[in-house]
Coordinates of C-alpha atoms and ligand atoms in Angstrom, one line a residue:
M1 CA 217.2 99.5 171.8
L2 CA 214.4 101.7 172.9
K3 CA 215.7 105.1 174.0
A4 CA 212.7 107.4 173.4
I5 CA 209.0 107.5 172.8
I6 CA 207.4 110.1 170.5
F7 CA 203.7 110.7 171.2
D8 CA 201.1 112.1 168.9
L9 CA 199.1 114.6 170.9
D10 CA 195.4 114.7 169.9
G11 CA 193.8 111.3 170.6
V12 CA 196.8 109.9 172.4
I13 CA 197.7 112.3 175.2
C14 CA 194.4 114.0 175.3
S15 CA 191.0 114.0 173.5
T16 CA 190.3 117.1 171.4
D17 CA 188.0 115.4 168.8
E18 CA 184.8 116.9 170.2
Y19 CA 186.3 120.4 170.2
H20 CA 187.5 120.0 166.6
Y21 CA 184.0 118.7 165.7
L22 CA 182.2 121.6 167.3
A23 CA 184.5 124.2 165.7
W24 CA 184.4 122.7 162.2
K25 CA 180.6 122.2 162.5
A26 CA 180.1 125.9 163.4
M27 CA 182.2 126.9 160.4
A28 CA 180.4 124.5 158.0
D29 CA 177.0 125.6 159.2
D30 CA 177.9 129.2 158.5
L31 CA 178.9 128.3 155.0
G32 CA 175.9 126.0 154.5
V33 CA 178.0 122.8 154.1
Y34 CA 177.0 119.5 155.5
F35 CA 179.3 118.2 158.2
D36 CA 179.0 115.3 160.7
R37 CA 181.1 113.2 163.1
T38 CA 181.9 110.7 160.5
I39 CA 183.6 113.4 158.4
N40 CA 185.2 114.7 161.6
N41 CA 186.8 111.3 162.1
R42 CA 188.6 111.6 158.8
L43 CA 190.3 114.7 160.0
R44 CA 192.4 112.9 162.6
G45 CA 196.1 113.5 162.1
V46 CA 195.3 115.7 159.1
S47 CA 196.7 119.3 159.0
R48 CA 194.3 122.3 159.4
M49 CA 194.3 123.3 155.7
A50 CA 194.1 119.7 154.5
S51 CA 191.2 119.2 156.9
L52 CA 189.5 122.3 155.5
D53 CA 189.7 120.7 152.0
I54 CA 188.0 117.6 153.3
V55 CA 185.3 119.7 155.0
L56 CA 184.8 121.6 151.7
E57 CA 184.3 118.3 149.7
R58 CA 180.5 118.9 150.2
Y59 CA 180.7 122.6 149.3
E60 CA 178.7 123.5 146.2
G61 CA 178.9 127.3 146.1
P62 CA 181.1 129.6 144.1
A63 CA 184.8 128.9 144.0
L64 CA 186.6 130.0 147.2
S65 CA 189.8 132.0 146.9
E66 CA 192.9 131.0 148.8
E67 CA 192.4 134.1 151.0
R68 CA 188.8 133.0 151.8
K69 CA 190.0 129.5 152.7
L70 CA 192.6 130.9 155.0
S71 CA 189.9 133.0 156.7
L72 CA 187.6 130.0 157.1
A73 CA 190.5 128.0 158.7
A74 CA 191.2 131.0 161.0
Q75 CA 187.5 131.2 161.9
K76 CA 187.5 127.5 162.8
N77 CA 190.7 127.9 164.8
E78 CA 189.5 130.8 166.8
L79 CA 186.5 128.9 168.0
Y80 CA 188.6 125.8 168.5
R81 CA 191.0 127.7 170.7
S82 CA 188.2 129.2 172.8
L83 CA 187.1 125.6 173.4
L84 CA 190.6 124.5 174.2
A85 CA 190.8 127.3 176.8
R86 CA 188.3 125.3 178.8
M87 CA 190.9 122.5 179.2
S88 CA 192.8 122.1 182.5
P89 CA 195.2 119.6 184.1
E90 CA 192.1 117.7 185.1
D91 CA 191.7 116.7 181.4
L92 CA 194.9 114.7 181.6
S93 CA 193.8 111.2 182.6
D94 CA 195.4 109.5 185.6
E95 CA 196.3 106.6 183.2
V96 CA 198.2 108.9 180.9
K97 CA 199.9 110.7 183.8
T98 CA 201.1 107.6 185.6
T99 CA 202.1 105.8 182.4
L100 CA 204.2 108.8 181.2
A101 CA 205.9 109.0 184.7
A102 CA 206.6 105.3 184.7
L103 CA 208.1 105.4 181.2
R104 CA 210.3 108.3 182.2
A105 CA 211.4 106.4 185.3
R106 CA 212.6 103.7 183.0
G107 CA 215.1 106.2 181.6
L108 CA 213.2 106.8 178.3
K109 CA 213.1 110.3 176.7
L110 CA 209.6 111.5 176.0
A111 CA 208.7 113.7 173.1
I112 CA 205.6 115.0 171.2
G113 CA 205.2 114.6 167.4
S114 CA 201.9 116.3 166.4
S115 CA 200.6 118.1 163.3
S116 CA 198.8 120.6 165.4
K117 CA 199.9 124.2 165.5
N118 CA 198.1 124.5 168.8
T119 CA 200.4 122.0 170.5
P120 CA 202.1 124.5 172.8
F121 CA 198.7 125.9 173.9
I122 CA 197.2 122.4 174.5
L123 CA 200.2 121.2 176.5
S124 CA 200.1 124.3 178.6
R125 CA 196.4 123.9 179.3
L126 CA 197.1 120.3 180.4
G127 CA 199.9 121.4 182.7
L128 CA 202.5 119.7 180.5
G129 CA 204.1 122.8 179.1
D130 CA 207.6 121.9 180.3
Y131 CA 207.1 118.2 180.6
F132 CA 208.5 116.7 177.4
D133 CA 212.1 116.5 176.3
A134 CA 211.3 117.7 172.8
I135 CA 208.3 119.0 170.9
S136 CA 207.9 118.7 167.2
D137 CA 204.6 120.1 165.9
G138 CA 202.7 121.8 163.1
N139 CA 204.8 124.9 163.6
N140 CA 208.1 123.3 162.6
I141 CA 207.1 121.2 159.6
V142 CA 206.1 121.8 156.0
R143 CA 204.7 118.3 155.2
S144 CA 201.9 116.8 157.2
K145 CA 201.5 113.1 158.2
P146 CA 201.7 110.5 156.5
D147 CA 205.0 112.3 155.7
P148 CA 207.4 111.3 158.5
E149 CA 208.8 114.9 158.8
V150 CA 207.2 115.6 162.2
F151 CA 208.6 112.5 163.8
L152 CA 212.0 112.8 162.1
R153 CA 212.3 116.3 163.6
A154 CA 211.3 115.0 167.0
A155 CA 214.0 112.3 166.9
E156 CA 216.5 114.9 165.7
Y157 CA 215.6 117.3 168.6
L158 CA 216.0 114.3 171.0
G159 CA 219.4 113.4 169.4
E160 CA 218.2 109.8 168.8
A161 CA 218.0 107.6 165.7
P162 CA 214.5 106.7 164.5
S163 CA 215.2 103.0 165.0
D164 CA 215.7 103.7 168.7
C165 CA 212.4 105.5 169.0
L166 CA 208.8 104.3 169.4
V167 CA 206.0 106.4 167.9
V168 CA 202.6 106.3 169.5
E169 CA 199.7 107.2 167.3
D170 CA 195.9 107.0 167.1
A171 CA 195.6 107.9 163.3
V172 CA 196.4 105.5 160.5
S173 CA 198.1 108.4 158.6
G174 CA 200.3 108.9 161.7
A175 CA 201.2 105.2 161.9
E176 CA 202.2 105.3 158.3
A177 CA 204.3 108.4 158.9
G178 CA 206.1 106.6 161.7
H179 CA 206.8 103.5 159.6
R180 CA 208.0 105.7 156.6
G181 CA 210.4 107.4 159.0
G182 CA 211.9 104.1 160.1
F183 CA 210.3 104.1 163.6
Q184 CA 208.5 101.3 165.4
V185 CA 204.9 102.2 166.0
A186 CA 202.5 101.5 168.8
C187 CA 198.8 102.4 168.1
V188 CA 195.8 103.2 170.2
G189 CA 192.3 104.0 169.2
D190 CA 191.3 103.9 165.5
A191 CA 194.7 103.1 164.3
S192 CA 194.9 100.2 166.7
L193 CA 191.6 98.9 165.5
A194 CA 192.8 99.1 161.9
G195 CA 195.9 97.1 162.9
A196 CA 198.2 99.9 161.7
G197 CA 200.9 99.5 164.4
D198 CA 203.6 97.0 165.2
W199 CA 201.8 97.0 168.5
N200 CA 198.0 97.6 168.6
L201 CA 197.1 98.5 172.1
T202 CA 193.8 98.4 173.9
S203 CA 195.0 100.9 176.5
F204 CA 197.6 103.6 176.9
S205 CA 199.1 101.9 179.9
A206 CA 199.9 98.8 177.8
L207 CA 202.8 101.0 176.6
L208 CA 204.6 99.9 179.8
Q209 CA 204.5 96.3 178.5
V210 CA 205.7 97.4 175.1
A211 CA 208.7 99.2 176.7
E212 CA 209.4 96.1 178.8
S213 CA 209.3 93.8 175.8
F214 CA 212.3 95.8 174.4
D215 CA 214.4 94.6 177.3
C216 CA 213.9 90.9 176.3
P217 CA 215.7 89.1 173.5
P218 CA 213.4 89.1 170.4
A219 CA 212.9 85.3 170.4
A220 CA 211.6 85.5 174.0
T221 CA 209.3 88.4 173.3
A222 CA 205.7 87.3 173.5
K223 CA 203.1 90.0 172.9
P224 CA 201.8 90.8 176.4
A225 CA 198.1 90.9 177.3
G226 CA 196.3 93.9 175.9
V227 CA 198.7 94.1 173.1
A228 CA 197.5 92.6 169.8
A229 CA 200.2 91.6 167.4
N230 CA 200.1 93.3 164.0
P231 CA 198.4 90.8 161.7
Y232 CA 200.2 92.5 158.8
L233 CA 203.7 91.9 160.0
P234 CA 205.6 88.6 160.1
L235 CA 206.1 87.3 163.7
Ligands
LIG1 C1 196.1 116.9 164.8 C2 194.6 116.5 164.8 C3 193.9 117.0 163.5 C4 194.2 118.5 163.3 C5 195.6 118.7 163.2 C6 196.0 120.2 163.0 O1 196.8 116.1 163.9 O2 194.5 115.1 164.9 O3 192.5 116.7 163.6 O4 193.5 118.9 162.1 O5 196.2 118.3 164.4 O6 195.5 120.9 164.2 P1 195.6 122.4 164.4 O7 195.4 122.6 165.9 O8 196.9 122.9 163.9 O9 194.4 123.0 163.7
LIG2 MG1 196.1 111.9 166.8

């Protein structure tokens, strides 16, 4: 039975890719390291320090101490937050807003499961500071996706079993985290294109059809329009 939905934040509820790109690019330029949007795409769902390690794959200078790495990550985050500060409730799309409201109207609990330590700031910029029933983020976990910790914590905060929760993700590592935690997973964006979910959606609003499909007996459940069946799972 579906009782709750746990949403990843970046790339699912809102788009912060460009802000991440600009902030990492500025830091990399300062350090003289090559960085582009293709590398930025690899940072989706990856924690800040693990992202820094990916950015530094192209670094050829003298070894960097842990302290220096922390300061580089802080430099990136400072610029990133100054860009996030430009966000407002207008950056929340009508599609996301109405879909969340419709899912809640079905009696589903709604939560966030994000690796970002900036989750509270982003939600408050979007006007969603008090909206979700639970928030699990980079501030309450020690292991990043694809470890399931962030989603398991969200389910615990909601008081629901993972098997009764649907995880919504745009990153393949996030979809893997959901599956490893025993959740069903609906994907959008990159992860959907990669076929990483149990449902691979072409739009956020298709989540309504996914939620409806839980009300039907499994044998009668056809994948609705806009929802591609996962080619890697048995029907
Ligand atoms: C999300 C984003 C990643 C980001 C991570 C940590 O998972 O998809 O790109 O690196 O959060 O974000 P933070 O805001 O804590 O630096
Ligand atoms: Mg994401």
